[in-house]
Coordinates of N, CA, C and O in Angstrom, one line a residue:
M1 N -5.8 104.5 -16.0 CA -6.0 103.5 -16.9 C -5.4 102.1 -16.6 O -4.6 101.9 -16.1
T2 N -6.4 100.9 -16.8 CA -5.5 99.9 -16.6 C -5.2 99.3 -18.0 O -6.0 99.6 -18.9
D3 N -4.8 98.2 -17.6 CA -4.1 97.9 -18.8 C -5.0 96.5 -19.4 O -5.6 95.9 -18.3
G4 N -5.0 95.8 -19.9 CA -5.9 94.8 -20.8 C -7.5 95.4 -21.2 O -7.6 96.5 -20.9
P5 N -8.3 94.2 -21.6 CA -9.6 94.7 -22.1 C -10.5 95.1 -21.0 O -10.3 94.5 -20.0
Q6 N -11.4 96.1 -21.5 CA -12.1 96.7 -20.1 C -13.6 96.3 -20.4 O -14.3 95.9 -21.8
P7 N -14.5 96.0 -19.4 CA -15.6 95.3 -19.6 C -16.6 96.5 -20.1 O -16.3 97.5 -20.1
I8 N -17.7 95.9 -20.8 CA -18.6 97.2 -21.2 C -20.0 96.8 -20.6 O -20.6 95.3 -20.6
S9 N -20.8 97.4 -20.2 CA -22.4 97.5 -19.5 C -23.0 96.8 -20.9 O -23.0 97.5 -21.9
P10 N -24.2 96.0 -20.6 CA -25.3 95.5 -21.4 C -25.8 97.0 -22.3 O -26.2 96.8 -23.1
E11 N -26.1 97.9 -21.2 CA -26.6 99.0 -22.1 C -25.6 99.9 -22.9 O -26.0 100.2 -23.9
A12 N -24.2 99.8 -22.5 CA -23.4 100.5 -23.3 C -23.2 99.5 -24.5 O -23.1 100.2 -26.2
R13 N -23.3 97.8 -24.5 CA -22.8 97.4 -26.0 C -24.5 97.5 -26.8 O -23.9 97.4 -27.8
R14 N -25.6 97.6 -26.1 CA -26.8 97.7 -26.9 C -26.6 99.5 -27.8 O -27.0 99.3 -29.1
A15 N -26.2 100.2 -27.1 CA -25.6 101.5 -27.8 C -24.9 101.4 -29.1 O -24.8 101.9 -30.0
L16 N -23.4 100.9 -28.5 CA -23.0 100.3 -29.8 C -23.3 99.6 -30.8 O -23.2 100.0 -32.0
E17 N -24.1 98.5 -30.4 CA -24.6 97.6 -31.6 C -25.4 98.8 -32.7 O -25.7 98.5 -33.9
R18 N -26.5 99.4 -32.0 CA -27.3 100.3 -32.6 C -26.4 101.2 -33.5 O -26.7 101.5 -34.6
E19 N -25.8 101.7 -33.0 CA -24.7 102.7 -33.6 C -24.0 102.3 -34.8 O -23.6 102.6 -35.7
L20 N -23.2 100.5 -34.6 CA -22.7 100.1 -35.7 C -24.0 99.9 -36.9 O -23.7 100.1 -38.3
A21 N -25.1 99.4 -36.5 CA -25.9 99.1 -37.5 C -25.9 100.4 -38.3 O -26.7 100.2 -39.5
E22 N -26.6 101.6 -37.7 CA -26.7 102.7 -38.4 C -25.3 103.1 -39.0 O -25.6 103.5 -40.3
L23 N -24.4 102.9 -38.7 CA -23.3 103.2 -39.8 C -22.7 102.5 -40.9 O -22.8 102.7 -41.8
R24 N -23.0 101.4 -40.5 CA -23.1 100.1 -41.9 C -24.1 100.5 -42.9 O -23.8 100.4 -44.1
A25 N -25.2 100.8 -42.6 CA -26.7 101.3 -43.1 C -25.8 102.2 -43.9 O -26.3 102.5 -45.1
D26 N -25.5 103.1 -43.4 CA -25.1 104.7 -43.9 C -23.8 104.3 -45.0 O -23.8 105.2 -46.1
R27 N -23.0 103.6 -44.5 CA -21.5 103.4 -45.4 C -22.3 102.6 -46.4 O -21.8 102.8 -47.9
A28 N -23.1 101.7 -46.7 CA -23.8 100.9 -47.8 C -24.2 102.0 -48.7 O -23.9 101.8 -49.9
K29 N -25.0 103.1 -48.5 CA -25.7 104.2 -48.9 C -24.3 104.6 -49.7 O -24.7 105.2 -50.6
V30 N -24.0 105.3 -48.8 CA -22.5 106.2 -49.6 C -21.7 105.5 -50.4 O -21.4 105.9 -51.7
A31 N -21.1 104.4 -50.2 CA -20.5 103.5 -51.1 C -21.1 102.8 -52.4 O -20.7 103.0 -53.4
A32 N -22.6 103.0 -52.7 CA -23.1 102.5 -53.3 C -23.1 104.0 -54.7 O -23.4 103.8 -55.8
T33 N -22.9 104.9 -54.2 CA -22.9 106.0 -55.1 C -21.2 106.2 -55.3 O -21.2 106.9 -56.6
L34 N -20.5 105.5 -55.3 CA -19.1 105.6 -55.8 C -18.6 104.8 -57.1 O -19.7 104.3 -57.2
R35 N -18.5 105.5 -58.0 CA -18.2 105.1 -59.3 C -17.1 103.9 -59.4 O -16.3 104.5 -58.8
S36 N -17.2 103.1 -59.7 CA -16.1 102.1 -60.2 C -15.7 102.3 -61.6 O -14.0 101.8 -61.2
E37 N -16.2 102.9 -62.6 CA -15.2 103.4 -63.4 C -14.8 104.9 -63.5 O -15.2 105.6 -62.5
D38 N -14.0 105.2 -64.3 CA -13.5 106.7 -64.6 C -14.4 107.4 -65.5 O -13.7 107.6 -66.6
P39 N -15.3 108.0 -65.2 CA -16.4 108.4 -66.6 C -15.8 110.0 -66.3 O -15.2 110.6 -65.4
V40 N -16.2 110.7 -67.5 CA -15.7 111.9 -67.7 C -16.7 113.2 -67.2 O -17.8 112.4 -67.1
G41 N -15.9 114.0 -66.0 CA -17.0 114.7 -65.6 C -16.3 115.9 -65.0 O -15.1 115.9 -65.6
D42 N -16.9 117.0 -64.3 CA -16.2 118.3 -64.5 C -15.5 118.1 -62.9 O -15.5 117.2 -62.5
R43 N -14.7 119.2 -62.6 CA -14.2 119.4 -61.0 C -15.1 119.1 -60.3 O -14.9 118.4 -59.3
A44 N -16.6 119.7 -60.4 CA -17.5 119.3 -58.8 C -17.6 118.1 -59.0 O -18.1 117.7 -57.6
D45 N -18.2 117.1 -60.0 CA -18.1 115.9 -59.8 C -17.0 115.0 -59.2 O -17.3 114.5 -58.5
E46 N -15.8 115.5 -59.6 CA -14.4 115.0 -58.9 C -14.3 115.4 -57.5 O -14.0 114.3 -56.3
A47 N -14.8 116.2 -57.0 CA -14.8 116.7 -55.5 C -15.7 116.4 -54.9 O -15.6 115.7 -53.4
D48 N -17.2 116.0 -55.3 CA -18.0 115.2 -55.0 C -17.8 113.6 -54.9 O -18.3 112.8 -53.5
E49 N -16.8 113.4 -55.6 CA -16.5 112.1 -55.5 C -15.9 111.8 -54.1 O -15.9 110.8 -53.5
L50 N -14.6 112.6 -54.3 CA -13.7 112.6 -53.3 C -14.0 112.8 -51.7 O -13.8 112.3 -50.9
Q51 N -15.3 113.7 -52.0 CA -16.2 114.0 -50.5 C -16.7 112.3 -50.1 O -16.5 111.8 -49.0
R52 N -17.2 111.7 -51.2 CA -18.0 110.7 -50.9 C -16.9 109.7 -50.4 O -17.2 108.7 -49.4
A53 N -15.7 109.3 -51.0 CA -14.7 108.3 -50.4 C -14.0 108.7 -49.2 O -13.8 108.0 -48.4
D54 N -14.4 110.0 -48.7 CA -13.4 110.1 -47.9 C -14.9 109.8 -46.5 O -14.3 109.4 -45.4
D55 N -16.0 110.5 -46.6 CA -17.1 110.2 -45.7 C -17.1 108.1 -45.8 O -17.1 108.0 -44.3
V56 N -16.9 107.7 -47.0 CA -16.4 106.2 -46.4 C -15.6 105.8 -45.6 O -15.6 105.2 -44.6
A57 N -14.6 106.3 -46.1 CA -12.8 106.1 -44.9 C -13.6 106.3 -43.7 O -13.5 105.9 -42.4
R58 N -14.0 107.5 -43.3 CA -14.3 107.8 -41.6 C -15.5 107.0 -41.3 O -15.3 106.8 -40.5
L59 N -16.1 106.5 -41.9 CA -16.9 105.3 -41.8 C -16.9 104.2 -41.3 O -16.9 103.5 -40.0
D60 N -16.0 103.6 -42.0 CA -14.9 102.5 -41.7 C -14.4 102.6 -40.5 O -14.2 101.6 -39.8
E61 N -13.7 103.9 -40.3 CA -12.4 104.3 -39.3 C -13.6 103.9 -37.8 O -13.3 103.1 -37.1
R62 N -14.7 104.4 -38.1 CA -15.7 104.4 -36.7 C -16.3 103.2 -36.6 O -16.2 102.6 -35.4
I63 N -16.9 102.3 -37.4 CA -16.8 101.0 -37.4 C -15.9 100.0 -37.2 O -16.5 99.2 -36.3
G64 N -14.9 100.2 -37.6 CA -13.5 100.0 -36.6 C -13.2 99.7 -35.3 O -13.3 98.9 -34.6
A65 N -13.5 101.1 -35.3 CA -13.2 101.4 -33.8 C -14.4 100.5 -32.8 O -14.0 100.1 -31.9
I66 N -15.5 100.9 -33.1 CA -16.6 100.3 -32.6 C -16.5 98.7 -32.3 O -16.8 98.1 -31.4
E67 N -16.1 97.7 -33.5 CA -16.2 96.7 -33.3 C -14.9 95.9 -32.5 O -15.1 94.8 -31.7
G68 N -14.1 96.8 -32.8 CA -12.7 96.7 -31.7 C -13.3 96.8 -30.1 O -12.8 95.5 -28.9
R69 N -14.1 97.7 -29.9 CA -14.8 97.9 -28.4 C -15.5 96.9 -27.7 O -15.7 96.5 -26.9
L70 N -16.5 96.4 -28.7 CA -17.2 95.2 -28.9 C -16.4 93.8 -28.3 O -16.9 93.1 -27.7
R71 N -15.4 93.7 -29.3 CA -14.6 92.6 -29.2 C -14.1 92.7 -27.6 O -13.8 91.2 -27.0
E72 N -13.3 93.7 -27.4 CA -12.8 94.0 -26.1 C -13.6 93.6 -25.0 O -13.3 93.1 -24.3
G73 N -14.9 94.2 -25.0 CA -16.0 93.8 -24.1 C -16.1 92.6 -24.2 O -16.5 92.1 -22.8
A74 N -16.6 91.5 -25.0 CA -16.5 90.4 -24.9 C -15.5 89.5 -24.1 O -15.4 88.7 -23.4
V75 N -14.3 90.1 -24.5 CA -13.1 89.3 -24.1 C -13.0 89.4 -22.4 O -12.7 88.4 -21.4
A76 N -13.1 90.8 -22.0 CA -13.2 91.3 -20.4 C -14.3 90.7 -19.4 O -14.3 90.6 -18.5
G77 N -15.3 90.0 -20.3 CA -16.7 90.1 -19.4 C -17.3 91.0 -19.0 O -17.3 92.3 -19.2
P78 N -18.7 90.8 -18.2 CA -19.1 91.7 -17.4 C -18.4 92.4 -16.5 O -17.7 92.1 -16.0
P79 N -19.1 93.5 -16.5 CA -18.4 94.4 -15.7 C -18.9 94.4 -14.6 O -19.7 93.8 -14.0
P80 N -17.7 94.7 -13.0 CA -18.0 94.5 -12.1 C -19.7 94.7 -11.2 O -20.1 96.1 -11.8
A81 N -20.1 94.2 -10.6 CA -21.0 94.5 -9.9 C -21.1 96.0 -8.9 O -22.3 97.1 -8.9
D82 N -20.0 96.0 -8.4 CA -20.0 97.1 -7.1 C -19.0 98.3 -7.7 O -18.7 98.9 -6.6
A83 N -18.9 98.4 -8.9 CA -18.1 99.7 -9.5 C -19.0 100.1 -10.2 O -20.4 99.6 -10.8
V84 N -18.8 101.5 -10.3 CA -19.4 102.4 -11.2 C -18.8 103.3 -12.1 O -17.7 103.7 -11.7
G85 N -18.9 102.8 -13.3 CA -18.5 103.3 -14.5 C -18.5 105.0 -14.6 O -19.5 105.6 -14.0
V86 N -17.9 105.4 -15.8 CA -18.0 106.8 -16.4 C -19.0 106.8 -16.6 O -19.2 105.9 -17.4
G87 N -20.0 107.7 -16.4 CA -21.2 108.1 -17.2 C -22.6 107.5 -16.6 O -23.3 107.3 -16.7
Q88 N -22.2 106.4 -15.2 CA -23.2 105.4 -14.6 C -23.5 106.5 -13.4 O -22.9 107.4 -13.0
H89 N -24.8 106.6 -13.1 CA -25.0 106.7 -11.5 C -25.4 105.8 -10.7 O -26.3 104.5 -10.9
R90 N -25.1 105.7 -9.2 CA -25.3 105.0 -8.2 C -26.6 105.6 -7.7 O -26.1 106.6 -6.8
H91 N -27.7 105.0 -7.3 CA -28.5 105.2 -6.6 C -28.8 104.9 -5.3 O -28.6 103.4 -5.1
R92 N -28.8 105.9 -4.2 CA -28.7 105.2 -3.0 C -29.9 105.3 -2.2 O -29.8 104.6 -1.0
G93 N -31.3 105.6 -2.7 CA -32.4 105.8 -2.1 C -33.2 106.4 -3.1 O -32.8 107.0 -3.8
A94 N -34.2 105.9 -2.6 CA -35.7 106.4 -3.4 C -35.6 108.1 -3.1 O -36.1 108.7 -3.8
S95 N -35.3 108.4 -1.8 CA -35.7 109.8 -1.7 C -34.4 110.9 -2.5 O -35.1 112.1 -2.4
R96 N -33.5 110.5 -3.1 CA -32.7 111.2 -3.9 C -33.3 111.4 -5.1 O -33.4 110.6 -5.7
T97 N -32.9 112.8 -5.2 CA -33.5 112.8 -6.9 C -32.3 114.1 -7.8 O -31.7 114.6 -6.6
A98 N -32.1 114.1 -9.2 CA -30.9 114.2 -9.3 C -31.5 116.0 -9.8 O -32.9 116.1 -10.3
R99 N -30.6 116.5 -9.7 CA -31.0 118.4 -9.9 C -30.5 118.7 -11.2 O -29.8 118.3 -12.0
S100 N -31.6 119.3 -12.1 CA -31.4 119.7 -13.6 C -31.4 121.1 -13.6 O -31.7 122.4 -12.9
P101 N -30.7 121.5 -14.3 CA -30.1 123.1 -14.4 C -31.8 124.1 -15.0 O -32.7 123.1 -15.7
P102 N -32.0 125.1 -15.0 CA -33.2 125.7 -15.4 C -33.5 125.3 -16.5 O -32.8 125.4 -17.7
S103 N -34.7 125.2 -17.2 CA -35.2 124.7 -18.3 C -35.4 126.1 -19.1 O -35.7 125.9 -20.3
T104 N -35.8 127.2 -18.8 CA -36.2 128.5 -19.5 C -35.2 129.4 -19.1 O -34.6 129.4 -17.8
W105 N -34.8 130.6 -19.4 CA -34.3 131.8 -19.3 C -35.1 132.5 -18.2 O -34.8 133.1 -17.2
A106 N -36.6 132.3 -18.3 CA -37.4 133.0 -17.4 C -37.1 132.7 -15.7 O -37.3 133.0 -15.0
S107 N -36.6 131.6 -15.6 CA -36.2 131.1 -14.2 C -34.8 131.6 -13.6 O -34.5 131.5 -12.5
W108 N -34.5 132.1 -14.4 CA -33.0 132.7 -14.2 C -33.1 134.0 -13.5 O -34.0 134.9 -13.9
P109 N -32.5 134.5 -12.5 CA -32.3 135.7 -11.7 C -32.3 136.9 -13.3 O -31.4 137.1 -14.0
R110 N -32.9 138.1 -13.2 CA -32.9 138.6 -14.3 C -31.6 140.2 -13.6 O -31.4 140.1 -12.1
P111 N -31.1 140.4 -14.5 CA -30.0 141.6 -14.6 C -30.8 143.1 -13.9 O -31.8 143.1 -14.2
P112 N -30.0 143.7 -13.1 CA -30.6 145.2 -13.3 C -30.6 146.0 -14.4 O -30.0 145.8 -15.2
T113 N -31.8 146.6 -13.8 CA -32.1 147.6 -15.1 C -31.5 148.8 -14.6 O -31.5 149.0 -13.7
W114 N -31.3 149.5 -16.0 CA -30.2 150.5 -15.6 C -31.2 151.6 -16.3 O -31.9 151.8 -17.1
T115 N -31.0 152.8 -15.8 CA -31.7 154.3 -16.1 C -30.6 155.3 -16.2 O -29.8 154.9 -15.5
W116 N -31.1 155.8 -17.1 CA -30.0 157.2 -17.2 C -30.3 158.3 -17.4 O -31.6 158.7 -17.4

């Protein structure tokens, strides 16, 4: 790892901005269900309220992490064009194709059949 802010690719920035928008919308929905006063309720109501408060805290934590990463990426500037980051692929020619695992079990070799 290097010290200092790390650059972020345009694709990663867009993905983080989309996730941030979704998280903010989710947080608004959950926060709207939290009660401001302390009405009388049973233990199930209290447990549900605590769960929603935990959800808001979890969403706040992730929102803060994404906002921090976006700020860090803005400070660092664009990523270098000659480097390949984690999760990125560099294509060296049109003739190379990626291999993918078999899509169905039918394409896997069959085990031997046992007879008694």
